Amino acid sequence: ETGVTQSPTHLIKTRGQQVTLRCSSQSGHNTVSWYQQALGQGPQFIFQYYREEENGRGNFPPRFSGLQFPNYSSELNVNALELDDSALYLCASSMTSGRSYNEQFFGPGTRLTVL
Amino acid sequence: AQSVSQHNHHVILSEAASLELGCNYSYGGTVNLFWYVQYPGQHLQLLLKYFSGDPLVKGIKGFEAEFIKSKFSFNLRKPSVQWSDTAEYFCAVNSGGYNKLIFGAGTRLAVHP
């Protein structure tokens, strides 16, 4: 267990709908990163939030958006869902201090199925 | 663009066999390298990491990896696997100014008793 929690565990949506996924970071961590893991693939970086602002983004369209709250928890929002958005969505928390890399601790993920 | 290649998608071994999983990355600058493991039904866990120094790094559960800069490789090894090592293994790279990880596609390892 890492102390990173995600909700819900599973979710089924239909094409065109919108979805919100939630992540609570590990105590003491101030940075949250989101990854998409499609079936049979490695996780792909979506974006990262630090001090409530987006701090880096991967190759994902604007319909993927996020928020970070003052308690460092985070949401991932996906609008206009497409079939290819079906995947496991992983949240990872870390403590950013300076420019050095800081270990990321992953949550169990939310499995999203788009029909 | 940075990328990570894992050569074996599926590996099947018997207990006590030796394991080596290949990982190559494409990035010419300073990198941090990682191996993560995902046991069935569990979250991603860090096995080991390389930042600098001794290119042979030891991780948890008897795993080790060797960083060979000239080959852009970071292969994972274990001398004798156990049934409990059945899992999916991911190689990952971090470079640049923030905590973005680039993962390979993963290697699914099945160890038979």
XYZ file of C-alpha atoms in Angstrom:
228
model
C 0.000 0.000 0.000
C 1.299 3.441 -0.933
C -1.253 5.685 0.767
C -2.457 6.924 -2.618
C -6.156 6.259 -3.103
C -8.302 6.555 -6.203
C -12.031 6.512 -6.785
C -14.017 4.985 -8.226
C -12.398 1.593 -8.778
C -14.365 0.844 -11.927
C -16.527 2.983 -14.164
C -18.587 2.354 -17.286
C -19.572 5.242 -19.535
C -20.883 5.663 -23.052
C -19.316 7.538 -25.924
C -19.755 11.298 -25.685
C -20.232 11.369 -21.908
C -17.972 13.104 -19.415
C -16.143 11.491 -16.501
C -14.356 12.671 -13.352
C -11.769 10.525 -11.605
C -10.396 11.339 -8.162
C -7.085 10.860 -6.414
C -5.935 11.462 -2.853
C -2.202 11.830 -2.595
C 0.038 10.323 0.034
C 0.392 12.364 3.201
C 3.136 14.989 2.848
C 3.165 14.906 -0.959
C 2.464 18.054 -2.980
C 2.540 16.782 -6.571
C 0.144 14.560 -8.475
C 0.751 12.979 -11.871
C -1.845 11.173 -13.984
C -1.139 8.319 -16.388
C -3.266 6.353 -18.843
C -2.529 2.631 -19.189
C -4.296 1.052 -22.155
C -4.603 -2.714 -22.296
C -1.265 -4.312 -23.090
C 0.629 -1.016 -22.880
C 2.752 0.799 -20.363
C 1.420 3.865 -18.560
C 1.469 7.094 -20.605
C 1.922 10.461 -18.921
C -1.150 12.698 -19.169
C -0.191 15.670 -16.966
C 1.150 16.703 -13.595
C -0.131 19.154 -11.007
C 2.018 21.025 -8.501
C 0.714 23.730 -6.197
C -2.672 23.612 -7.908
C -1.262 24.370 -11.363
C -0.546 22.159 -14.355
C 3.191 21.506 -14.401
C 3.761 19.547 -17.582
C 1.545 17.739 -20.060
C 1.895 14.719 -22.300
C 0.450 14.184 -25.766
C -3.218 14.240 -24.783
C -5.964 16.485 -26.243
C -7.519 19.389 -24.284
C -10.610 17.314 -23.466
C -8.362 15.764 -20.798
C -8.192 18.304 -17.994
C -7.415 18.303 -14.319
C -7.507 20.086 -11.012
C -5.475 20.011 -7.854
C -6.986 21.179 -4.597
C -5.346 22.933 -1.614
C -5.110 19.577 0.202
C -3.159 18.287 -2.849
C -5.865 15.844 -3.920
C -6.614 15.884 -7.624
C -9.253 15.236 -10.270
C -8.914 14.088 -13.849
C -11.764 15.106 -16.136
C -12.340 13.686 -19.594
C -14.979 15.236 -21.856
C -16.587 13.784 -24.977
C -15.457 10.249 -24.183
C -14.219 8.076 -27.045
C -13.929 4.295 -27.211
C -10.119 4.596 -27.127
C -10.323 6.292 -23.737
C -11.032 2.865 -22.220
C -8.018 2.242 -19.989
C -6.683 2.071 -16.457
C -6.052 5.577 -15.156
C -3.255 5.817 -12.622
C -2.526 8.582 -10.192
C 0.936 9.000 -8.694
C 1.939 11.335 -5.894
C 5.345 12.697 -5.041
C 7.034 15.439 -3.060
C 8.567 18.071 -5.293
C 11.534 19.833 -3.749
C 14.015 21.602 -5.967
C 14.837 20.336 -9.440
C 15.777 16.773 -8.581
C 13.550 13.818 -9.376
C 11.365 12.594 -6.545
C 9.960 9.070 -6.363
C 6.384 8.661 -7.463
C 4.015 6.424 -5.524
C 1.174 4.955 -7.532
C -2.426 4.357 -6.576
C -4.421 1.270 -7.573
C -6.026 2.976 -10.556
C -9.513 3.499 -11.934
C -10.561 1.210 -14.757
C -12.708 3.148 -17.226
C -14.718 1.342 -19.884
C -16.313 3.386 -22.660
C -19.105 1.647 -24.595
C 11.068 12.077 -28.685
C 12.095 9.975 -25.744
C 11.050 6.341 -25.816
C 11.609 3.108 -23.936
C 11.713 -0.323 -25.580
C 11.236 -3.597 -23.783
C 12.252 -6.482 -25.987
C 10.221 -9.289 -24.471
C 6.463 -8.968 -24.177
C 5.906 -12.368 -22.592
C 8.398 -14.549 -20.745
C 7.686 -17.980 -19.296
C 10.159 -19.554 -16.886
C 10.344 -22.408 -14.444
C 11.174 -21.745 -10.803
C 14.914 -21.381 -10.131
C 15.623 -20.287 -13.711
C 17.565 -17.101 -14.260
C 15.831 -13.996 -15.565
C 16.998 -11.149 -17.749
C 14.571 -8.592 -19.149
C 15.845 -6.133 -21.704
C 15.238 -2.393 -21.689
C 16.606 0.248 -24.058
C 15.861 3.945 -24.032
C 16.383 6.734 -26.509
C 17.653 9.924 -24.916
C 21.114 11.377 -25.117
C 21.172 13.417 -21.938
C 21.188 12.607 -18.256
C 18.500 10.110 -17.318
C 17.106 8.480 -14.239
C 16.114 4.851 -14.812
C 13.577 2.659 -13.059
C 12.040 -0.779 -13.021
C 8.499 -1.095 -11.701
C 6.551 -4.274 -11.007
C 2.799 -4.802 -11.081
C 1.665 -7.983 -9.341
C -1.792 -9.292 -10.312
C -4.446 -7.046 -8.814
C -1.929 -4.713 -7.171
C -0.606 -1.236 -7.838
C 2.692 -0.380 -9.512
C 5.638 -0.758 -7.143
C 9.209 0.435 -7.537
C 11.711 -2.443 -7.827
C 14.872 -0.397 -8.221
C 16.235 2.853 -9.578
C 19.420 4.301 -11.017
C 20.313 7.970 -10.693
C 24.116 7.999 -10.783
C 27.173 6.191 -9.459
C 27.631 2.412 -9.535
C 25.921 1.205 -12.734
C 24.940 -2.065 -11.056
C 21.985 -1.373 -8.798
C 20.288 -3.734 -6.414
C 16.604 -3.584 -5.648
C 14.047 -5.409 -3.598
C 13.336 -9.155 -3.725
C 16.752 -10.060 -5.148
C 16.439 -8.073 -8.372
C 19.297 -6.089 -9.864
C 19.827 -4.026 -12.995
C 22.850 -2.830 -14.914
C 23.059 0.560 -16.604
C 25.220 0.459 -19.736
C 25.412 4.026 -21.008
C 27.072 3.146 -24.328
C 24.214 0.783 -25.156
C 21.427 2.962 -23.719
C 20.340 -0.121 -21.792
C 19.100 -0.915 -18.302
C 18.442 -4.658 -18.173
C 16.775 -6.297 -15.186
C 18.156 -9.550 -13.789
C 17.437 -12.101 -11.108
C 19.568 -15.235 -10.659
C 16.732 -17.515 -9.543
C 13.056 -16.667 -10.004
C 10.214 -17.806 -7.778
C 6.559 -18.436 -8.533
C 5.779 -15.228 -6.599
C 7.702 -13.208 -9.209
C 4.848 -13.742 -11.650
C 3.910 -10.177 -12.585
C 4.251 -7.504 -15.227
C 7.524 -5.557 -15.275
C 7.911 -2.046 -16.622
C 11.071 -0.143 -17.420
C 10.796 3.660 -17.138
C 12.924 6.723 -17.774
C 12.822 10.207 -16.315
C 14.611 13.166 -17.786
C 14.093 16.876 -17.836
C 12.953 19.237 -15.149
C 9.940 17.526 -13.673
C 8.649 14.159 -12.550
C 7.438 12.773 -15.871
C 8.042 9.058 -16.340
C 8.183 7.420 -19.762
C 7.331 3.730 -19.570
C 8.022 0.816 -21.839
C 5.177 -1.448 -22.938
C 5.927 -3.966 -20.197
C 6.978 -7.608 -19.995
C 4.560 -10.152 -18.614
C 6.464 -12.824 -16.672
C 4.899 -16.161 -15.776
C 6.863 -18.457 -13.457
C 5.743 -22.072 -13.270
C 6.393 -24.163 -10.152
